Coordinates of C-alpha atoms in Angstrom, one line a residue:
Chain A
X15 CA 0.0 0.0 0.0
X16 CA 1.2 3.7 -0.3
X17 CA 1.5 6.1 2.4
X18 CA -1.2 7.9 3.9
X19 CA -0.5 11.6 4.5
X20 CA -2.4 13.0 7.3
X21 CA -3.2 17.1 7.5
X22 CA -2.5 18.0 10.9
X23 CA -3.4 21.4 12.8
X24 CA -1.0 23.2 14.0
X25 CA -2.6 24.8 16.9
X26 CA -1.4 28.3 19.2
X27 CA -1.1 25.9 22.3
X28 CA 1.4 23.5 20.5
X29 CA 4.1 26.5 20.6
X30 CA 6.3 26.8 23.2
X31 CA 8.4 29.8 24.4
X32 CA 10.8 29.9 21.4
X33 CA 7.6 29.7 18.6
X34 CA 8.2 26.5 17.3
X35 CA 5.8 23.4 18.4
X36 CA 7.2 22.2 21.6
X37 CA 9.0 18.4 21.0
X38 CA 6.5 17.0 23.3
X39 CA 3.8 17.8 20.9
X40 CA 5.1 16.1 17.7
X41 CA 4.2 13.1 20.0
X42 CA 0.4 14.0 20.2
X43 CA 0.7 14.6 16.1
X44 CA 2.4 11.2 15.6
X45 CA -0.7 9.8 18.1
X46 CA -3.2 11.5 16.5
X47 CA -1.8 10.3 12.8
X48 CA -1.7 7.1 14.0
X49 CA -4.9 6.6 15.2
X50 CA -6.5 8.0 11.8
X51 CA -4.1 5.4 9.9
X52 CA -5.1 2.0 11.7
X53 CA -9.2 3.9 11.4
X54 CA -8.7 4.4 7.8
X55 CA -7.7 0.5 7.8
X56 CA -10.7 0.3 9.4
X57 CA -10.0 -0.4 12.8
X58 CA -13.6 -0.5 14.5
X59 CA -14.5 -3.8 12.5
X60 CA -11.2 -5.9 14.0
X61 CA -11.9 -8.0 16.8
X62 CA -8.5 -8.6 19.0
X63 CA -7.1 -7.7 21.6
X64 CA -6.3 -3.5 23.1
X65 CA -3.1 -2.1 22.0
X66 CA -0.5 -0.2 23.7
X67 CA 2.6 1.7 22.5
X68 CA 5.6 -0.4 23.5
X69 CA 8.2 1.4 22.2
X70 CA 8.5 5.1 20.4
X71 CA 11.4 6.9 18.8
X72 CA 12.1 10.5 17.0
X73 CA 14.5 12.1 15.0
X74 CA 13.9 16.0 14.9
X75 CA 15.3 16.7 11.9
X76 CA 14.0 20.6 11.5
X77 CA 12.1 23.0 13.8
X78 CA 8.1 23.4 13.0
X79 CA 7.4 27.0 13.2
X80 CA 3.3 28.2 14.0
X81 CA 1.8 28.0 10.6
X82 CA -1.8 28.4 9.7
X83 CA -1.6 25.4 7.0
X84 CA -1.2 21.8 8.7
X85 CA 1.2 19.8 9.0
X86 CA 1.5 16.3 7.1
X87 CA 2.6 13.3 8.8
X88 CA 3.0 10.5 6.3
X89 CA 2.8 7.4 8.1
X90 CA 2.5 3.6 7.2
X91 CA 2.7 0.0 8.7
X92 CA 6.3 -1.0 8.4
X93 CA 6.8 -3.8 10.1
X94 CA 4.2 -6.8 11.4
X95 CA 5.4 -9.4 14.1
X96 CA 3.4 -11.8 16.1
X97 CA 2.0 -9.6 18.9
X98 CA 3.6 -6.4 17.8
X99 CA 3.6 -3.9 14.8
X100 CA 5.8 -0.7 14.2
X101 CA 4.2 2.4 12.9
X102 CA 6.5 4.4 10.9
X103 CA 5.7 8.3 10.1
X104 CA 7.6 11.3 8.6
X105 CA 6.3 14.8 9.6
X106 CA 6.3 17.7 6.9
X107 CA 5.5 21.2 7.6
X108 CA 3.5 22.2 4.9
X109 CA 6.5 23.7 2.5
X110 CA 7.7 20.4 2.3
X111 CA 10.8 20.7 4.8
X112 CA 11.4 17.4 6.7
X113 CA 10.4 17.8 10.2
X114 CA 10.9 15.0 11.8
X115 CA 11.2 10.9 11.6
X116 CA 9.2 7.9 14.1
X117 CA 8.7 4.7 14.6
X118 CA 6.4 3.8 17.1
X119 CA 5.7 0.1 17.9
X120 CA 2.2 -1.2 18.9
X121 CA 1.6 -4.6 20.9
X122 CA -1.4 -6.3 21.5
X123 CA -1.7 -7.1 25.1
X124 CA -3.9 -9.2 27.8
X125 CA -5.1 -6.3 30.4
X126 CA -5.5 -9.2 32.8
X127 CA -2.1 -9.9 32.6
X128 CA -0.5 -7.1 31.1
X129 CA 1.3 -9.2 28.6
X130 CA 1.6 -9.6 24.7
X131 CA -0.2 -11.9 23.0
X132 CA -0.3 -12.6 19.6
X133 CA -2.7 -11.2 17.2
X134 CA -5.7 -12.8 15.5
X135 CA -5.4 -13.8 11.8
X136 CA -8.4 -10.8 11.4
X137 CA -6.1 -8.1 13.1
X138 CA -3.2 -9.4 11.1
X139 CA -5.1 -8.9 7.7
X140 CA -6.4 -5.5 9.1
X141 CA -2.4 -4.1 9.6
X142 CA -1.4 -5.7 6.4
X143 CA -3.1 -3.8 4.2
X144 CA -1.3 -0.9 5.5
X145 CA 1.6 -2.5 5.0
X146 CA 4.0 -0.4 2.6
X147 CA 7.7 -1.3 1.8
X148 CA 10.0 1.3 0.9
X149 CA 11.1 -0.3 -2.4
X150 CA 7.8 -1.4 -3.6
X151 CA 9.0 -4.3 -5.4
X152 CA 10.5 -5.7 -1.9
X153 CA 8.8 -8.3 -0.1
X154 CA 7.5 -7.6 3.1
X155 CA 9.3 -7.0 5.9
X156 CA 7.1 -8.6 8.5
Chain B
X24 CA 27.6 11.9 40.7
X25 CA 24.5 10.1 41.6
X26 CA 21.3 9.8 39.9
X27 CA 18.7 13.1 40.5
X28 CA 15.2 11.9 41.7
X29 CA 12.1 14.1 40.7
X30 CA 9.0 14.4 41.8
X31 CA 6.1 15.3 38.8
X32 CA 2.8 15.8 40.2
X33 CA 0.6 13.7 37.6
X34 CA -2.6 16.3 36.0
X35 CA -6.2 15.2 35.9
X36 CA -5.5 16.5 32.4
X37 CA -2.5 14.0 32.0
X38 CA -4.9 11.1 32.0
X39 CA -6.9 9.6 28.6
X40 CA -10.5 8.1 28.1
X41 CA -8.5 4.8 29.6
X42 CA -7.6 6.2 32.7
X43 CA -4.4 6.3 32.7
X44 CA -1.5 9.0 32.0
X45 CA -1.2 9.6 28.0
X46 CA 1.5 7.6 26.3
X47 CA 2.4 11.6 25.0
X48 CA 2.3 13.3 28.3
X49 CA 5.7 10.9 29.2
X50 CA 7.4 13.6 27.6
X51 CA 6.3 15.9 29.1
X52 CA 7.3 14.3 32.2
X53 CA 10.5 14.2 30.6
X54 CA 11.0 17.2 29.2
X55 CA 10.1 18.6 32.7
X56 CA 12.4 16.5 34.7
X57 CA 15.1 17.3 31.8
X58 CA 14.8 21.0 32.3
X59 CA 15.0 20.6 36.3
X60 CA 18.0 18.2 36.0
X61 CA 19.8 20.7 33.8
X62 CA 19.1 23.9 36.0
X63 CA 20.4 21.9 39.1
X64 CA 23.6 22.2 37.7
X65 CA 23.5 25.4 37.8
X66 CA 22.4 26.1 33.8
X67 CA 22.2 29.9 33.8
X68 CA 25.6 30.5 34.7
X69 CA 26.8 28.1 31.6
X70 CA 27.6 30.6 28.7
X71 CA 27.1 28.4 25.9
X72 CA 24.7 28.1 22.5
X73 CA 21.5 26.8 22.9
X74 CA 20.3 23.1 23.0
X75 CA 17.8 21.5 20.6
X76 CA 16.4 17.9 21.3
X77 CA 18.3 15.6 18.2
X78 CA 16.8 12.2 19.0
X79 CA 14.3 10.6 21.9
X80 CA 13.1 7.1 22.2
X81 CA 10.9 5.3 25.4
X82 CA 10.1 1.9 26.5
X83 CA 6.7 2.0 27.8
X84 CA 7.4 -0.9 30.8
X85 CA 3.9 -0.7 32.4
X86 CA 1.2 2.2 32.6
X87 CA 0.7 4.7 34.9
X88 CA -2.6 5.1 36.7
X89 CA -4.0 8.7 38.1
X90 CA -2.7 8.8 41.4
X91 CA -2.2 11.7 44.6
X92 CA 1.7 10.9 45.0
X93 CA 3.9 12.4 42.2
X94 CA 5.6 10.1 39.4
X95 CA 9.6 10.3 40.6
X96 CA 11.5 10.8 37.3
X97 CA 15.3 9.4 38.0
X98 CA 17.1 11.5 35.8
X99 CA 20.9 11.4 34.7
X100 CA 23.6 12.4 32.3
X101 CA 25.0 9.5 30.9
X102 CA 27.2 10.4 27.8
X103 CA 28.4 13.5 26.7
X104 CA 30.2 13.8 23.0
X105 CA 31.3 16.3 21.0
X106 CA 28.0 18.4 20.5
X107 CA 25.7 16.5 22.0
X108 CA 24.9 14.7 25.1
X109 CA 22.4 12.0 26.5
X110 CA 20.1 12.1 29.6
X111 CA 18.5 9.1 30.5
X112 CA 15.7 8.6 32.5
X113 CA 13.5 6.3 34.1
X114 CA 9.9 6.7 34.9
X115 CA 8.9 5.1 38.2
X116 CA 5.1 5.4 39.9
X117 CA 4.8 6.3 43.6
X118 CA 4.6 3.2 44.7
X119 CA 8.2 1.9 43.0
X120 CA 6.9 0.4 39.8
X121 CA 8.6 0.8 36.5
X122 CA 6.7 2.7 34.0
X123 CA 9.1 3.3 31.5
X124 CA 12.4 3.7 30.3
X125 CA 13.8 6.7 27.7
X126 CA 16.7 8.8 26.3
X127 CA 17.2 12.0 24.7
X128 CA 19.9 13.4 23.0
X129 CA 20.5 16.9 23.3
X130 CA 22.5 19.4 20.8
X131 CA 24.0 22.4 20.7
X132 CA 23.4 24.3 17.7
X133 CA 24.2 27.5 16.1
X134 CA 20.7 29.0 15.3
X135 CA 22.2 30.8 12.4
X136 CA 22.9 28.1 10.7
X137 CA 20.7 25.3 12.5
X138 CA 24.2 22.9 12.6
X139 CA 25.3 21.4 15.5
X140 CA 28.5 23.1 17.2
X141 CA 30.9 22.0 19.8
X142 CA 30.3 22.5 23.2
X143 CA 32.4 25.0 25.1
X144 CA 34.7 24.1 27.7
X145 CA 32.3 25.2 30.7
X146 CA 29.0 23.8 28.9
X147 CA 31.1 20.3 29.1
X148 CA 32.3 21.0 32.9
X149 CA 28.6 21.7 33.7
X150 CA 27.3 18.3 32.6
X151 CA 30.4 16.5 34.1
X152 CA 29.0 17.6 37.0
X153 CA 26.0 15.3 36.1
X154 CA 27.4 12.4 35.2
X155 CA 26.4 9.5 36.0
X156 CA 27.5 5.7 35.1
X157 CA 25.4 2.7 36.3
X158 CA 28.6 1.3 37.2
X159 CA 30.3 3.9 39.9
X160 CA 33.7 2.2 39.1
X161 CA 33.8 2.7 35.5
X162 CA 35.2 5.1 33.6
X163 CA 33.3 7.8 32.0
X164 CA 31.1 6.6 28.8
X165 CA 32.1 10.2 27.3
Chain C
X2 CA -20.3 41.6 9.7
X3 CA -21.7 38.1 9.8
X4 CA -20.4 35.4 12.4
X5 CA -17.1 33.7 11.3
X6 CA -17.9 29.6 11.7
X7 CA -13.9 28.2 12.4
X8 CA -13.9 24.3 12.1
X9 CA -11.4 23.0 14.7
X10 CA -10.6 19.4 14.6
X11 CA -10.6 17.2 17.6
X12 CA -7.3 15.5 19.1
X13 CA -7.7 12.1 20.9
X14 CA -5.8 14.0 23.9
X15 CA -8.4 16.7 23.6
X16 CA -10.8 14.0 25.4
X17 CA -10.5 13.3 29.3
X18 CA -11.5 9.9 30.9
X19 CA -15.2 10.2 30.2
X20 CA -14.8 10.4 26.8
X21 CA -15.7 13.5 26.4
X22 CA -13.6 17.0 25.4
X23 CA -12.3 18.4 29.1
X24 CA -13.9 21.1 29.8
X25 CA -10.6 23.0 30.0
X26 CA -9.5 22.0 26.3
X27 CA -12.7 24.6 25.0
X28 CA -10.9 27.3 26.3
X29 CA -8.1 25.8 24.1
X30 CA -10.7 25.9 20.7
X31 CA -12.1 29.2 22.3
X32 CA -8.7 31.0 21.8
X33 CA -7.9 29.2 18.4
X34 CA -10.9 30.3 17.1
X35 CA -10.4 33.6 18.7
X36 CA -6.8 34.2 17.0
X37 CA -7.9 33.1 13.7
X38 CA -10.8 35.8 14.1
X39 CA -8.7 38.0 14.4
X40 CA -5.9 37.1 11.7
X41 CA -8.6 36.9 9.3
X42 CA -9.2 40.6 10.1
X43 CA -5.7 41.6 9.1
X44 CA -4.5 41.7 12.4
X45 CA -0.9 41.7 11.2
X46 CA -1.2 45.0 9.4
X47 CA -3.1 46.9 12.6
X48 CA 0.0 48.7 14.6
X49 CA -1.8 48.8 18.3
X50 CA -0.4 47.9 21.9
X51 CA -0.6 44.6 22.8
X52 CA -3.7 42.2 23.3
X53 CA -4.0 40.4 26.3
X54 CA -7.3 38.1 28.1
X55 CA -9.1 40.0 31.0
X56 CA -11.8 38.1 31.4
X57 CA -13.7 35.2 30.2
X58 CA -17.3 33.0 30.9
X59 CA -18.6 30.2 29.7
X60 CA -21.7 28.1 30.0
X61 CA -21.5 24.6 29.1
X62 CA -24.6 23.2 27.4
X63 CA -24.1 19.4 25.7
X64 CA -21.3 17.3 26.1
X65 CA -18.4 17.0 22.9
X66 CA -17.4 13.5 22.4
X67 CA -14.7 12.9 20.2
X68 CA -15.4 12.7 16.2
X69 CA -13.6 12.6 13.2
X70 CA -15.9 15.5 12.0
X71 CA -14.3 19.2 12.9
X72 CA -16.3 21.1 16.2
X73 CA -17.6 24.6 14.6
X74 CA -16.7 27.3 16.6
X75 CA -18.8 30.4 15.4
X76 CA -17.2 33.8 16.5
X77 CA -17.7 37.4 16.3
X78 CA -17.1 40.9 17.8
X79 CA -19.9 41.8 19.7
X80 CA -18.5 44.4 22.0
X81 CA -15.7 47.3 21.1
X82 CA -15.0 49.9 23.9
X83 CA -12.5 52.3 24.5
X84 CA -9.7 49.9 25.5
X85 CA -11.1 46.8 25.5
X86 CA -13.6 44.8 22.9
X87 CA -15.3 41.2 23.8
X88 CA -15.1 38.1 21.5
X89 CA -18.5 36.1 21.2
X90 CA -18.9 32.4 20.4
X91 CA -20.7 29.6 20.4
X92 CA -19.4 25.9 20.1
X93 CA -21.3 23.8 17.8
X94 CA -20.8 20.0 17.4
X95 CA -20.4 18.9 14.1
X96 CA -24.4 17.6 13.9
X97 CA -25.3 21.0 14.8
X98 CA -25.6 20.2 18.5
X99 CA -25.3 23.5 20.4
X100 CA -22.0 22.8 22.9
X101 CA -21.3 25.8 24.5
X102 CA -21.5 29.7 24.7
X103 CA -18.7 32.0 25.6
X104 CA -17.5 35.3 26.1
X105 CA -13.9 36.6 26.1
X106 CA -12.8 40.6 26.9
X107 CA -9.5 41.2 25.4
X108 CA -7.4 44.1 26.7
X109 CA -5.3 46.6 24.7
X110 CA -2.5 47.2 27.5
X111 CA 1.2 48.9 27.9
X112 CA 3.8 46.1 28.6
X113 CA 5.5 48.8 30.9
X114 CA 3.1 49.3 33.3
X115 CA 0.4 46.6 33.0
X116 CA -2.3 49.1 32.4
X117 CA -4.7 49.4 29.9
X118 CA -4.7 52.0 27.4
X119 CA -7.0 53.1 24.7
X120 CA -7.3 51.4 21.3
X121 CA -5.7 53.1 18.1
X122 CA -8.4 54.3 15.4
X123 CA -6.5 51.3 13.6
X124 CA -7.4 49.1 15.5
X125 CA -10.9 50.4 16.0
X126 CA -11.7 49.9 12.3
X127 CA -10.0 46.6 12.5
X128 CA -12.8 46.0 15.0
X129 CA -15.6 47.5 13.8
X130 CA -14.6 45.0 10.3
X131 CA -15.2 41.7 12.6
X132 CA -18.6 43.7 14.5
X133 CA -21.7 41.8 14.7
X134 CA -24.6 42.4 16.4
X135 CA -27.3 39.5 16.6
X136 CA -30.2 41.7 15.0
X137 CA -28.8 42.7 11.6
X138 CA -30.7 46.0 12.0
X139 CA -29.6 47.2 15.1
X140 CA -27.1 49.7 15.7
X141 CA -23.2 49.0 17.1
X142 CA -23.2 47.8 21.1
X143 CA -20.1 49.6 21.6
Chain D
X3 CA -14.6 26.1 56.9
X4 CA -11.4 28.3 56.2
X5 CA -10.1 28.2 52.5
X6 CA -8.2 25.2 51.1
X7 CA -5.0 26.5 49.2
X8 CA -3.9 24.7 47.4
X9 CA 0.5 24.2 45.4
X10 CA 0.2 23.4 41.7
X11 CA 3.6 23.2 40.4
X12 CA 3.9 25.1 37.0
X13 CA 5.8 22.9 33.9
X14 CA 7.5 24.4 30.8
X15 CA 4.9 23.4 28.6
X16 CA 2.5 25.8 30.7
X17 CA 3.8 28.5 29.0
X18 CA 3.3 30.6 26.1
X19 CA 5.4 31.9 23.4
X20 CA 5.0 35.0 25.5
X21 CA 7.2 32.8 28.5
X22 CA 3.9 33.4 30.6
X23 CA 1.2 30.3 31.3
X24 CA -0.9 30.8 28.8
X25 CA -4.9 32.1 29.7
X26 CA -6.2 28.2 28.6
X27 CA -3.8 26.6 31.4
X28 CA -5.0 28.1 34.4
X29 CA -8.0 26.0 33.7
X30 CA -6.5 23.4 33.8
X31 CA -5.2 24.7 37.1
X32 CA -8.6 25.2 38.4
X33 CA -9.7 22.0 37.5
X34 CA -6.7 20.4 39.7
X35 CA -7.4 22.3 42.7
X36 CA -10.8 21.7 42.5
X37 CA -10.7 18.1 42.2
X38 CA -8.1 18.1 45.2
X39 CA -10.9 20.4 47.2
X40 CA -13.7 17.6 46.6
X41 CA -11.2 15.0 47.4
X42 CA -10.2 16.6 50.5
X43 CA -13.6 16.7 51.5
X44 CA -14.4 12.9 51.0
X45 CA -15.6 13.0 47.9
X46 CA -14.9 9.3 47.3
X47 CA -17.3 8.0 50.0
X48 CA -20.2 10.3 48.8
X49 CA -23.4 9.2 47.1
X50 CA -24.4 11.0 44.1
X51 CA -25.5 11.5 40.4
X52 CA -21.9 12.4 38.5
X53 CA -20.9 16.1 38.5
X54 CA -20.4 18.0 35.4
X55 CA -19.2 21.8 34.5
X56 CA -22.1 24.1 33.9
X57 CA -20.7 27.5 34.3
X58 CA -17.3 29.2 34.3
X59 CA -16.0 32.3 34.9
X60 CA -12.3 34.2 35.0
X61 CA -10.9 37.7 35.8
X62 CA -7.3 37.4 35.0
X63 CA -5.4 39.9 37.0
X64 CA -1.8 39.4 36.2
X65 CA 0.4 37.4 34.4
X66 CA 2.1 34.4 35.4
X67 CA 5.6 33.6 34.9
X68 CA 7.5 30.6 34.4
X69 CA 8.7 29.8 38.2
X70 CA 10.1 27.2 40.2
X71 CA 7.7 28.0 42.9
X72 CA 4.3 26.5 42.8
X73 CA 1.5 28.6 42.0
X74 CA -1.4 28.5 44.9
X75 CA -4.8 28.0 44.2
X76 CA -6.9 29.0 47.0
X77 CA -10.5 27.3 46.6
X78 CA -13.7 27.0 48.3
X79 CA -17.1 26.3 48.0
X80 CA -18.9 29.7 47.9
X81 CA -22.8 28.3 47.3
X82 CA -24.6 25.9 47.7
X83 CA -28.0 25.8 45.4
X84 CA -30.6 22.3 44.9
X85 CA -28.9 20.6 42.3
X86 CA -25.8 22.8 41.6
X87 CA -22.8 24.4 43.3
X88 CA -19.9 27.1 43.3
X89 CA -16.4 26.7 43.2
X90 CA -14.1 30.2 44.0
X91 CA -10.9 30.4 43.3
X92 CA -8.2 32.7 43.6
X93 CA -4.9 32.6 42.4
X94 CA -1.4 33.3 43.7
X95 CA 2.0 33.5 42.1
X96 CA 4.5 32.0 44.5
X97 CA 5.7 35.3 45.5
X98 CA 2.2 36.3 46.9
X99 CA 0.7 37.9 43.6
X100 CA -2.8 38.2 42.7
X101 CA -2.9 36.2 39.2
X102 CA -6.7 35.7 38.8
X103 CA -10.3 35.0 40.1
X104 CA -12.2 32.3 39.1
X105 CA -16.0 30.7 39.8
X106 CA -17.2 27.3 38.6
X107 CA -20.5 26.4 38.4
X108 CA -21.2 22.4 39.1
X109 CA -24.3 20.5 38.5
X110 CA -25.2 17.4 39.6
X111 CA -26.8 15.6 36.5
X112 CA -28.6 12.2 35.6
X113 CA -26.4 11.3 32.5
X114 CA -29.4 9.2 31.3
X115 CA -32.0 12.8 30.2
X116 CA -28.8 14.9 30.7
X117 CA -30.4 17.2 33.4
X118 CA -29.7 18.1 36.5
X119 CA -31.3 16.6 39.5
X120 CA -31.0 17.9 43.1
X121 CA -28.2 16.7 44.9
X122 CA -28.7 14.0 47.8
X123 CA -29.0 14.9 51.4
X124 CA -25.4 12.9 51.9
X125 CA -23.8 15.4 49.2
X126 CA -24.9 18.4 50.7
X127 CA -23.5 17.7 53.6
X128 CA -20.2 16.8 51.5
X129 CA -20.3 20.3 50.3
X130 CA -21.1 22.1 53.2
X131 CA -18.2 21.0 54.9
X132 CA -16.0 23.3 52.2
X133 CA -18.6 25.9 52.6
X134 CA -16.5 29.2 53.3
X135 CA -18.3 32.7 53.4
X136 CA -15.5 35.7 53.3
X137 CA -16.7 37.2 56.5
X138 CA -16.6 34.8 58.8
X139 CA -19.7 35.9 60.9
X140 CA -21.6 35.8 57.9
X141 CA -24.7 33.1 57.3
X142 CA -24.5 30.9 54.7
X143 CA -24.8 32.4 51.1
X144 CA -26.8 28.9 49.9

């Protein structure tokens, strides 16, 4: 599958005390991104198990200045396991300037237990049609 | 020197529709216990440019509920380079368990340019001062 | 004038553990909305003192859950005194549901001392561009 | 019952691009003491339909600064009505400042019609243990 690019609004709260959005918030963007990815993929009809964010990591690449256009964060499946998946997402400001690069990875969990359990055969279909691959031609990476 | 322990009163606000403290509010956590590390060395005296954060990542370990006693963020300098250093930190509840687990590289940068610079000699003796190495008896990881 | 209708899209963190937007983030859509009012006004062009919040109310009516549709914010001027001028709006759910009402007094004021001080006749007309009054017919409340 | 005050420790992310907490946070601020008033009062062991926000209402003063210091709410309950009650607040920079003056309407509602219902016999009592009237010899303002 492609990329999905997600407009995001920038708004006056997200700016901290030297105008650019504060680092914290790229974190709400890359949440609020994500969530609208695995919706798009149609998230409400999968029956498994609650997620949870396991692991998360940035590169701030550029400073995001207040702008009244959104930003984009581009942002795909890049990796399926057996109880976990990794969310991957690039954040443009609107002129195109590279803002930032994530990866955020998602396990599906027991909240009796607290730990990971692997995911149904319906969830697995779900993430892999979100599933994109850099070099299109490459096999997955799962 | 030994690790800092900080207390972060956790926010109605801080907690999502689950209940517990917002996988994005960690960061602010951190960035908070970041700030307060750095100023306990005595930041305002250190002439030096300013810092950007380059890189982050977090292990989520186990979540945290709403509580009355503040999250204690242990917080530490644990390498310093060139340009850039690292502060590590580890998330515990008020009641000693492990939430989570993160590090953030910080930069000095030249805001003219937006490149990193080297750090001047009293910007590096002001995070010596913070230093900290899991194993007292080892040598510094600079 | 007529009323300005702002859509502002909800966050996932804009929701609290009921499900529902916190009461506190409508202040947050309240001054969004608010700025954009004003931007789309020309504010950049009107020299004037600076613009700080004196006073604000708020009654809320129906809850907002969260939604993948915007929340409408309708705003207007509906007051312009000497120093001071009051931002209307009313919060509208995206299925029309009538949210909340507000009212916000912004203040023209001298960073020196604190105090307010009369508007510019440039920032008057800037105003009287964004006035409304409910009853097309009426004359200006101010 | 004297007034509660109440420390709320300010973080970076409090503030504006102005370096002062921006107007939409000391709601949040409000919210946290007020929550910590109920609590204080028992609010766990009392009886009643769920509370929502009906009515707010702010008079910012001065601003407030980035500090190390907490900020101190001082809260009480100012009236008590048949199915709804008032929160004041007042608050105070660290070094004794007036910042702002606040009132919050509650209403005790039956989330199944969505309208309020009086308030039990057990609640009132809740509440009039916080009841504070500024003079001291006064009755009760319910």
């Amino acid at each position: 599958m492609a990329t999905v690019r997600i407009p995001i609004e920038r708004r006056f709260s997200d700016l901290d005390l030297l105008g650019h959005v504060n680092n914290v918030v790229y974190y709400d963007y890359l949440q609020e991104s994500r969530l609208r990815l695995l919706r798009s993929l149609g998230r409400e009809t999968v029956v498994s198990a609650p997620l949870v964010v396991a692991h998360q990591e940035i590169d701030y690449i550029a400073p995001l200045p207040g702008g009244i256009e959104p930003v984009i964060v581009e942002t795909w499946i890049e990796r399926i396991g057996s109880s976990s998946f990794t969310v991957a997402a690039i954040v443009w400001d609107s002129d195109g300037t590279l803002a930032a690069r994530a990866s955020t990875v998602m396990v599906f969990f027991d909240p009796d237990t607290g730990k990971a359990v692997p995911m149904t055969d319906q969830a697995r279909a779900w993430l892999v049609a979100g599933l994109h691959t850099p070099d299109e031609g490459a096999s997955s990476q799962g």
